[in-house]
Amino acid sequence: PIPVFKEMGKLGLMGVLVPEEYGGAGLTYFEYKTVIEEISKVCGSIGLSLAAHNSLCTGHILAFATAEQKKKYLPKLASGEWLGCFGLTEPNHGSDPSSMLSNFKDAGDHVILNGAKMWISNAPFAQVAVVWAKDEAGEIRGVIVERGMEGFSTPTTHGKWSLRASATGELVFD
């Protein structure tokens, strides 16, 4: 995606907590905290983007995905080949999961996801997003969405006032 993240991937910084079996550094939260802190001392924007990638996207896949999903996504995320993002915050609802409107329904071999997320770090460049949405029963569940999937777009947010070097945008599902 962005050259700096590919270079950080070569250093093991894009998959600090990812086990070595998936191409990550296999380190602990102490090392992870140190990485984010030191990067953020130089550039808070890059530190934020790196943390969103490692914790919010990659971390949720590591903790909750199936073995097949882990094999598919973690090596690309840990190497920096792919950048990840995390979709929770919604227009008009903020980060309140109980009032979210994003929803999905099972369509057999795929799901149909509708809704929008905003103020998402890495959205304009991420190849994969972990998105929270309500299923048909109203339960909040995680869905993995890849760039290029039908009906998925990531408009960039322009004119923000802080951490301007971190790419921020929307996730739109139609």
mmCIF file with all atom_site columns, C-alpha atoms in Angstrom:
data_model
loop_
_atom_site.group_PDB
_atom_site.id
_atom_site.type_symbol
_atom_site.label_atom_id
_atom_site.label_alt_id
_atom_site.label_comp_id
_atom_site.label_asym_id
_atom_site.label_entity_id
_atom_site.label_seq_id
_atom_site.pdbx_PDB_ins_code
_atom_site.Cartn_x
_atom_site.Cartn_y
_atom_site.Cartn_z
_atom_site.occupancy
_atom_site.B_iso_or_equiv
_atom_site.pdbx_formal_charge
_atom_site.auth_seq_id
_atom_site.auth_comp_id
_atom_site.auth_asym_id
_atom_site.auth_atom_id
_atom_site.pdbx_PDB_model_num
ATOM 1   C CA . PRO A 1 1   ? 0.000   0.000   0.000  1.00 0.00 ? 1   PRO A CA 1
ATOM 2   C CA . ILE A 1 2   ? 2.069   2.929   1.281  1.00 0.00 ? 2   ILE A CA 1
ATOM 3   C CA . PRO A 1 3   ? 5.875   2.468   1.008  1.00 0.00 ? 3   PRO A CA 1
ATOM 4   C CA . VAL A 1 4   ? 6.511   3.284   4.681  1.00 0.00 ? 4   VAL A CA 1
ATOM 5   C CA . PHE A 1 5   ? 4.261   0.408   5.746  1.00 0.00 ? 5   PHE A CA 1
ATOM 6   C CA . LYS A 1 6   ? 6.005   -2.039  3.411  1.00 0.00 ? 6   LYS A CA 1
ATOM 7   C CA . GLU A 1 7   ? 9.313   -1.002  4.965  1.00 0.00 ? 7   GLU A CA 1
ATOM 8   C CA . MET A 1 8   ? 7.874   -1.373  8.468  1.00 0.00 ? 8   MET A CA 1
ATOM 9   C CA . GLY A 1 9   ? 6.640   -4.818  7.420  1.00 0.00 ? 9   GLY A CA 1
ATOM 10  C CA . LYS A 1 10  ? 10.226  -5.815  6.582  1.00 0.00 ? 10  LYS A CA 1
ATOM 11  C CA . LEU A 1 11  ? 11.169  -4.831  10.141 1.00 0.00 ? 11  LEU A CA 1
ATOM 12  C CA . GLY A 1 12  ? 8.331   -6.914  11.632 1.00 0.00 ? 12  GLY A CA 1
ATOM 13  C CA . LEU A 1 13  ? 6.399   -3.860  12.804 1.00 0.00 ? 13  LEU A CA 1
ATOM 14  C CA . MET A 1 14  ? 3.216   -4.594  10.841 1.00 0.00 ? 14  MET A CA 1
ATOM 15  C CA . GLY A 1 15  ? 2.695   -7.881  12.655 1.00 0.00 ? 15  GLY A CA 1
ATOM 16  C CA . VAL A 1 16  ? 4.288   -7.311  16.038 1.00 0.00 ? 16  VAL A CA 1
ATOM 17  C CA . LEU A 1 17  ? 1.824   -9.590  17.870 1.00 0.00 ? 17  LEU A CA 1
ATOM 18  C CA . VAL A 1 18  ? 1.224   -12.025 14.993 1.00 0.00 ? 18  VAL A CA 1
ATOM 19  C CA . PRO A 1 19  ? 2.809   -15.442 15.648 1.00 0.00 ? 19  PRO A CA 1
ATOM 20  C CA . GLU A 1 20  ? 5.789   -16.398 13.508 1.00 0.00 ? 20  GLU A CA 1
ATOM 21  C CA . GLU A 1 21  ? 3.782   -19.228 11.912 1.00 0.00 ? 21  GLU A CA 1
ATOM 22  C CA . TYR A 1 22  ? 1.761   -16.509 10.119 1.00 0.00 ? 22  TYR A CA 1
ATOM 23  C CA . GLY A 1 23  ? 4.800   -14.409 9.220  1.00 0.00 ? 23  GLY A CA 1
ATOM 24  C CA . GLY A 1 24  ? 4.644   -12.065 12.190 1.00 0.00 ? 24  GLY A CA 1
ATOM 25  C CA . ALA A 1 25  ? 7.241   -11.066 14.760 1.00 0.00 ? 25  ALA A CA 1
ATOM 26  C CA . GLY A 1 26  ? 5.537   -13.073 17.526 1.00 0.00 ? 26  GLY A CA 1
ATOM 27  C CA . LEU A 1 27  ? 6.337   -10.501 20.201 1.00 0.00 ? 27  LEU A CA 1
ATOM 28  C CA . THR A 1 28  ? 4.455   -9.518  23.358 1.00 0.00 ? 28  THR A CA 1
ATOM 29  C CA . TYR A 1 29  ? 2.308   -6.518  24.222 1.00 0.00 ? 29  TYR A CA 1
ATOM 30  C CA . PHE A 1 30  ? 5.306   -4.954  25.971 1.00 0.00 ? 30  PHE A CA 1
ATOM 31  C CA . GLU A 1 31  ? 7.257   -4.853  22.705 1.00 0.00 ? 31  GLU A CA 1
ATOM 32  C CA . TYR A 1 32  ? 4.144   -3.767  20.826 1.00 0.00 ? 32  TYR A CA 1
ATOM 33  C CA . LYS A 1 33  ? 3.564   -0.854  23.199 1.00 0.00 ? 33  LYS A CA 1
ATOM 34  C CA . THR A 1 34  ? 7.205   0.149   22.827 1.00 0.00 ? 34  THR A CA 1
ATOM 35  C CA . VAL A 1 35  ? 6.998   0.075   19.009 1.00 0.00 ? 35  VAL A CA 1
ATOM 36  C CA . ILE A 1 36  ? 3.890   2.293   18.935 1.00 0.00 ? 36  ILE A CA 1
ATOM 37  C CA . GLU A 1 37  ? 5.318   4.664   21.531 1.00 0.00 ? 37  GLU A CA 1
ATOM 38  C CA . GLU A 1 38  ? 8.644   5.102   19.728 1.00 0.00 ? 38  GLU A CA 1
ATOM 39  C CA . ILE A 1 39  ? 7.099   5.524   16.263 1.00 0.00 ? 39  ILE A CA 1
ATOM 40  C CA . SER A 1 40  ? 4.608   8.026   17.713 1.00 0.00 ? 40  SER A CA 1
ATOM 41  C CA . LYS A 1 41  ? 7.413   10.104  19.202 1.00 0.00 ? 41  LYS A CA 1
ATOM 42  C CA . VAL A 1 42  ? 8.582   10.767  15.653 1.00 0.00 ? 42  VAL A CA 1
ATOM 43  C CA . CYS A 1 43  ? 5.157   10.962  13.971 1.00 0.00 ? 43  CYS A CA 1
ATOM 44  C CA . GLY A 1 44  ? 1.867   10.559  15.797 1.00 0.00 ? 44  GLY A CA 1
ATOM 45  C CA . SER A 1 45  ? 0.031   10.034  12.526 1.00 0.00 ? 45  SER A CA 1
ATOM 46  C CA . ILE A 1 46  ? 2.130   7.030   11.523 1.00 0.00 ? 46  ILE A CA 1
ATOM 47  C CA . GLY A 1 47  ? 1.901   5.687   15.081 1.00 0.00 ? 47  GLY A CA 1
ATOM 48  C CA . LEU A 1 48  ? -1.901  5.910   14.901 1.00 0.00 ? 48  LEU A CA 1
ATOM 49  C CA . SER A 1 49  ? -2.023  4.179   11.514 1.00 0.00 ? 49  SER A CA 1
ATOM 50  C CA . LEU A 1 50  ? 0.329   1.447   12.710 1.00 0.00 ? 50  LEU A CA 1
ATOM 51  C CA . ALA A 1 51  ? -1.702  0.890   15.887 1.00 0.00 ? 51  ALA A CA 1
ATOM 52  C CA . ALA A 1 52  ? -4.997  0.734   13.978 1.00 0.00 ? 52  ALA A CA 1
ATOM 53  C CA . HIS A 1 53  ? -3.480  -1.837  11.617 1.00 0.00 ? 53  HIS A CA 1
ATOM 54  C CA . ASN A 1 54  ? -1.875  -3.990  14.342 1.00 0.00 ? 54  ASN A CA 1
ATOM 55  C CA . SER A 1 55  ? -4.512  -3.837  17.066 1.00 0.00 ? 55  SER A CA 1
ATOM 56  C CA . LEU A 1 56  ? -7.851  -3.145  15.492 1.00 0.00 ? 56  LEU A CA 1
ATOM 57  C CA . CYS A 1 57  ? -7.608  -5.058  12.221 1.00 0.00 ? 57  CYS A CA 1
ATOM 58  C CA . THR A 1 58  ? -4.863  -7.652  12.567 1.00 0.00 ? 58  THR A CA 1
ATOM 59  C CA . GLY A 1 59  ? -5.516  -8.174  16.282 1.00 0.00 ? 59  GLY A CA 1
ATOM 60  C CA . HIS A 1 60  ? -9.198  -8.970  15.740 1.00 0.00 ? 60  HIS A CA 1
ATOM 61  C CA . ILE A 1 61  ? -8.396  -11.396 12.931 1.00 0.00 ? 61  ILE A CA 1
ATOM 62  C CA . LEU A 1 62  ? -5.800  -13.059 15.149 1.00 0.00 ? 62  LEU A CA 1
ATOM 63  C CA . ALA A 1 63  ? -8.240  -13.336 18.066 1.00 0.00 ? 63  ALA A CA 1
ATOM 64  C CA . PHE A 1 64  ? -11.511 -14.201 16.344 1.00 0.00 ? 64  PHE A CA 1
ATOM 65  C CA . ALA A 1 65  ? -11.035 -15.410 12.761 1.00 0.00 ? 65  ALA A CA 1
ATOM 66  C CA . THR A 1 66  ? -11.195 -18.996 11.594 1.00 0.00 ? 66  THR A CA 1
ATOM 67  C CA . ALA A 1 67  ? -7.967  -20.902 10.917 1.00 0.00 ? 67  ALA A CA 1
ATOM 68  C CA . GLU A 1 68  ? -8.598  -20.496 7.179  1.00 0.00 ? 68  GLU A CA 1
ATOM 69  C CA . GLN A 1 69  ? -9.068  -16.726 7.520  1.00 0.00 ? 69  GLN A CA 1
ATOM 70  C CA . LYS A 1 70  ? -5.916  -16.410 9.628  1.00 0.00 ? 70  LYS A CA 1
ATOM 71  C CA . LYS A 1 71  ? -3.892  -18.240 6.947  1.00 0.00 ? 71  LYS A CA 1
ATOM 72  C CA . LYS A 1 72  ? -5.325  -15.990 4.259  1.00 0.00 ? 72  LYS A CA 1
ATOM 73  C CA . TYR A 1 73  ? -5.012  -12.571 5.908  1.00 0.00 ? 73  TYR A CA 1
ATOM 74  C CA . LEU A 1 74  ? -2.337  -12.576 8.609  1.00 0.00 ? 74  LEU A CA 1
ATOM 75  C CA . PRO A 1 75  ? 0.742   -13.200 6.412  1.00 0.00 ? 75  PRO A CA 1
ATOM 76  C CA . LYS A 1 76  ? -0.195  -10.335 4.066  1.00 0.00 ? 76  LYS A CA 1
ATOM 77  C CA . LEU A 1 77  ? -1.005  -8.006  6.967  1.00 0.00 ? 77  LEU A CA 1
ATOM 78  C CA . ALA A 1 78  ? 2.113   -8.931  8.983  1.00 0.00 ? 78  ALA A CA 1
ATOM 79  C CA . SER A 1 79  ? 4.434   -8.405  5.993  1.00 0.00 ? 79  SER A CA 1
ATOM 80  C CA . GLY A 1 80  ? 3.027   -4.982  5.154  1.00 0.00 ? 80  GLY A CA 1
ATOM 81  C CA . GLU A 1 81  ? 1.884   -6.241  1.758  1.00 0.00 ? 81  GLU A CA 1
ATOM 82  C CA . TRP A 1 82  ? -1.626  -5.362  2.920  1.00 0.00 ? 82  TRP A CA 1
ATOM 83  C CA . LEU A 1 83  ? -2.768  -2.556  5.205  1.00 0.00 ? 83  LEU A CA 1
ATOM 84  C CA . GLY A 1 84  ? -5.764  -3.128  7.458  1.00 0.00 ? 84  GLY A CA 1
ATOM 85  C CA . CYS A 1 85  ? -8.455  -0.977  9.020  1.00 0.00 ? 85  CYS A CA 1
ATOM 86  C CA . PHE A 1 86  ? -11.306 -1.357  11.498 1.00 0.00 ? 86  PHE A CA 1
ATOM 87  C CA . GLY A 1 87  ? -14.869 -0.124  11.054 1.00 0.00 ? 87  GLY A CA 1
ATOM 88  C CA . LEU A 1 88  ? -16.950 0.711   14.111 1.00 0.00 ? 88  LEU A CA 1
ATOM 89  C CA . THR A 1 89  ? -17.718 4.461   14.089 1.00 0.00 ? 89  THR A CA 1
ATOM 90  C CA . GLU A 1 90  ? -20.824 5.433   12.110 1.00 0.00 ? 90  GLU A CA 1
ATOM 91  C CA . PRO A 1 91  ? -22.305 8.678   10.819 1.00 0.00 ? 91  PRO A CA 1
ATOM 92  C CA . ASN A 1 92  ? -24.849 10.037  13.322 1.00 0.00 ? 92  ASN A CA 1
ATOM 93  C CA . HIS A 1 93  ? -24.034 7.326   15.896 1.00 0.00 ? 93  HIS A CA 1
ATOM 94  C CA . GLY A 1 94  ? -20.323 7.627   16.638 1.00 0.00 ? 94  GLY A CA 1
ATOM 95  C CA . SER A 1 95  ? -18.778 4.575   18.272 1.00 0.00 ? 95  SER A CA 1
ATOM 96  C CA . ASP A 1 96  ? -21.957 3.401   20.028 1.00 0.00 ? 96  ASP A CA 1
ATOM 97  C CA . PRO A 1 97  ? -22.412 -0.194  18.859 1.00 0.00 ? 97  PRO A CA 1
ATOM 98  C CA . SER A 1 98  ? -25.953 -0.481  20.223 1.00 0.00 ? 98  SER A CA 1
ATOM 99  C CA . SER A 1 99  ? -27.225 2.209   17.866 1.00 0.00 ? 99  SER A CA 1
ATOM 100 C CA . MET A 1 100 ? -25.288 1.172   14.758 1.00 0.00 ? 100 MET A CA 1
ATOM 101 C CA . LEU A 1 101 ? -27.237 0.844   11.544 1.00 0.00 ? 101 LEU A CA 1
ATOM 102 C CA . SER A 1 102 ? -24.747 -1.204  9.497  1.00 0.00 ? 102 SER A CA 1
ATOM 103 C CA . ASN A 1 103 ? -26.225 -4.622  8.952  1.00 0.00 ? 103 ASN A CA 1
ATOM 104 C CA . PHE A 1 104 ? -25.715 -7.823  7.051  1.00 0.00 ? 104 PHE A CA 1
ATOM 105 C CA . LYS A 1 105 ? -27.671 -10.865 6.065  1.00 0.00 ? 105 LYS A CA 1
ATOM 106 C CA . ASP A 1 106 ? -26.546 -14.338 5.157  1.00 0.00 ? 106 ASP A CA 1
ATOM 107 C CA . ALA A 1 107 ? -26.978 -15.078 1.457  1.00 0.00 ? 107 ALA A CA 1
ATOM 108 C CA . GLY A 1 108 ? -25.589 -18.603 1.466  1.00 0.00 ? 108 GLY A CA 1
ATOM 109 C CA . ASP A 1 109 ? -22.061 -18.480 0.101  1.00 0.00 ? 109 ASP A CA 1
ATOM 110 C CA . HIS A 1 110 ? -21.655 -14.774 0.951  1.00 0.00 ? 110 HIS A CA 1
ATOM 111 C CA . VAL A 1 111 ? -23.186 -12.021 3.059  1.00 0.00 ? 111 VAL A CA 1
ATOM 112 C CA . ILE A 1 112 ? -24.906 -8.825  1.974  1.00 0.00 ? 112 ILE A CA 1
ATOM 113 C CA . LEU A 1 113 ? -23.567 -5.881  3.975  1.00 0.00 ? 113 LEU A CA 1
ATOM 114 C CA . ASN A 1 114 ? -25.142 -2.421  3.987  1.00 0.00 ? 114 ASN A CA 1
ATOM 115 C CA . GLY A 1 115 ? -24.188 0.697   5.919  1.00 0.00 ? 115 GLY A CA 1
ATOM 116 C CA . ALA A 1 116 ? -21.327 3.125   6.397  1.00 0.00 ? 116 ALA A CA 1
ATOM 117 C CA . LYS A 1 117 ? -18.465 3.794   8.781  1.00 0.00 ? 117 LYS A CA 1
ATOM 118 C CA . MET A 1 118 ? -16.618 7.075   9.153  1.00 0.00 ? 118 MET A CA 1
ATOM 119 C CA . TRP A 1 119 ? -13.378 8.472   10.606 1.00 0.00 ? 119 TRP A CA 1
ATOM 120 C CA . ILE A 1 120 ? -11.645 5.190   9.807  1.00 0.00 ? 120 ILE A CA 1
ATOM 121 C CA . SER A 1 121 ? -7.846  5.238   10.013 1.00 0.00 ? 121 SER A CA 1
ATOM 122 C CA . ASN A 1 122 ? -6.212  3.630   6.952  1.00 0.00 ? 122 ASN A CA 1
ATOM 123 C CA . ALA A 1 123 ? -9.534  3.323   5.065  1.00 0.00 ? 123 ALA A CA 1
ATOM 124 C CA . PRO A 1 124 ? -8.376  4.967   1.811  1.00 0.00 ? 124 PRO A CA 1
ATOM 125 C CA . PHE A 1 125 ? -5.482  2.512   1.385  1.00 0.00 ? 125 PHE A CA 1
ATOM 126 C CA . ALA A 1 126 ? -6.455  -0.613  3.339  1.00 0.00 ? 126 ALA A CA 1
ATOM 127 C CA . GLN A 1 127 ? -6.869  -3.870  1.463  1.00 0.00 ? 127 GLN A CA 1
ATOM 128 C CA . VAL A 1 128 ? -8.880  -5.448  4.277  1.00 0.00 ? 128 VAL A CA 1
ATOM 129 C CA . ALA A 1 129 ? -11.305 -4.134  6.895  1.00 0.00 ? 129 ALA A CA 1
ATOM 130 C CA . VAL A 1 130 ? -12.712 -5.732  10.010 1.00 0.00 ? 130 VAL A CA 1
ATOM 131 C CA . VAL A 1 131 ? -16.212 -4.282  10.233 1.00 0.00 ? 131 VAL A CA 1
ATOM 132 C CA . TRP A 1 132 ? -18.820 -4.484  12.975 1.00 0.00 ? 132 TRP A CA 1
ATOM 133 C CA . ALA A 1 133 ? -22.433 -4.802  11.860 1.00 0.00 ? 133 ALA A CA 1
ATOM 134 C CA . LYS A 1 134 ? -25.684 -6.282  13.093 1.00 0.00 ? 134 LYS A CA 1
ATOM 135 C CA . ASP A 1 135 ? -26.885 -9.615  11.766 1.00 0.00 ? 135 ASP A CA 1
ATOM 136 C CA . GLU A 1 136 ? -30.521 -10.381 10.999 1.00 0.00 ? 136 GLU A CA 1
ATOM 137 C CA . ALA A 1 137 ? -31.162 -11.104 14.696 1.00 0.00 ? 137 ALA A CA 1
ATOM 138 C CA . GLY A 1 138 ? -29.709 -7.717  15.682 1.00 0.00 ? 138 GLY A CA 1
ATOM 139 C CA . GLU A 1 139 ? -26.532 -9.207  17.177 1.00 0.00 ? 139 GLU A CA 1
ATOM 140 C CA . ILE A 1 140 ? -23.280 -7.349  16.561 1.00 0.00 ? 140 ILE A CA 1
ATOM 141 C CA . ARG A 1 141 ? -20.740 -9.449  14.684 1.00 0.00 ? 141 ARG A CA 1
ATOM 142 C CA . GLY A 1 142 ? -17.469 -8.924  12.872 1.00 0.00 ? 142 GLY A CA 1
ATOM 143 C CA . VAL A 1 143 ? -17.231 -9.185  9.100  1.00 0.00 ? 143 VAL A CA 1
ATOM 144 C CA . ILE A 1 144 ? -14.014 -9.193  7.057  1.00 0.00 ? 144 ILE A CA 1
ATOM 145 C CA . VAL A 1 145 ? -14.286 -7.092  3.906  1.00 0.00 ? 145 VAL A CA 1
ATOM 146 C CA . GLU A 1 146 ? -11.669 -6.920  1.144  1.00 0.00 ? 146 GLU A CA 1
ATOM 147 C CA . ARG A 1 147 ? -10.980 -4.006  -1.157 1.00 0.00 ? 147 ARG A CA 1
ATOM 148 C CA . GLY A 1 148 ? -12.536 -4.706  -4.536 1.00 0.00 ? 148 GLY A CA 1
ATOM 149 C CA . MET A 1 149 ? -15.571 -6.542  -3.204 1.00 0.00 ? 149 MET A CA 1
ATOM 150 C CA . GLU A 1 150 ? -18.754 -5.511  -4.987 1.00 0.00 ? 150 GLU A CA 1
ATOM 151 C CA . GLY A 1 151 ? -20.456 -2.488  -3.418 1.00 0.00 ? 151 GLY A CA 1
ATOM 152 C CA . PHE A 1 152 ? -17.490 -1.579  -1.153 1.00 0.00 ? 152 PHE A CA 1
ATOM 153 C CA . SER A 1 153 ? -15.910 1.874   -1.437 1.00 0.00 ? 153 SER A CA 1
ATOM 154 C CA . THR A 1 154 ? -13.568 3.957   0.728  1.00 0.00 ? 154 THR A CA 1
ATOM 155 C CA . PRO A 1 155 ? -13.907 7.711   0.166  1.00 0.00 ? 155 PRO A CA 1
ATOM 156 C CA . THR A 1 156 ? -11.085 9.761   1.682  1.00 0.00 ? 156 THR A CA 1
ATOM 157 C CA . THR A 1 157 ? -11.798 12.312  4.418  1.00 0.00 ? 157 THR A CA 1
ATOM 158 C CA . HIS A 1 158 ? -10.302 15.685  3.490  1.00 0.00 ? 158 HIS A CA 1
ATOM 159 C CA . GLY A 1 159 ? -9.632  18.759  5.622  1.00 0.00 ? 159 GLY A CA 1
ATOM 160 C CA . LYS A 1 160 ? -9.301  17.124  9.034  1.00 0.00 ? 160 LYS A CA 1
ATOM 161 C CA . TRP A 1 161 ? -7.533  19.225  11.651 1.00 0.00 ? 161 TRP A CA 1
ATOM 162 C CA . SER A 1 162 ? -5.258  16.794  13.464 1.00 0.00 ? 162 SER A CA 1
ATOM 163 C CA . LEU A 1 163 ? -3.059  13.811  12.687 1.00 0.00 ? 163 LEU A CA 1
ATOM 164 C CA . ARG A 1 164 ? -3.285  14.897  9.074  1.00 0.00 ? 164 ARG A CA 1
ATOM 165 C CA . ALA A 1 165 ? -0.589  12.509  7.866  1.00 0.00 ? 165 ALA A CA 1
ATOM 166 C CA . SER A 1 166 ? -2.718  9.487   8.801  1.00 0.00 ? 166 SER A CA 1
ATOM 167 C CA . ALA A 1 167 ? -5.006  8.456   5.991  1.00 0.00 ? 167 ALA A CA 1
ATOM 168 C CA . THR A 1 168 ? -8.607  8.674   7.151  1.00 0.00 ? 168 THR A CA 1
ATOM 169 C CA . GLY A 1 169 ? -11.786 7.883   5.291  1.00 0.00 ? 169 GLY A CA 1
ATOM 170 C CA . GLU A 1 170 ? -15.111 6.146   5.177  1.00 0.00 ? 170 GLU A CA 1
ATOM 171 C CA . LEU A 1 171 ? -16.146 2.580   4.577  1.00 0.00 ? 171 LEU A CA 1
ATOM 172 C CA . VAL A 1 172 ? -19.303 2.410   2.487  1.00 0.00 ? 172 VAL A CA 1
ATOM 173 C CA . PHE A 1 173 ? -21.196 -0.837  1.932  1.00 0.00 ? 173 PHE A CA 1
ATOM 174 C CA . ASP A 1 174 ? -23.945 -0.945  -0.644 1.00 0.00 ? 174 ASP A CA 1
#
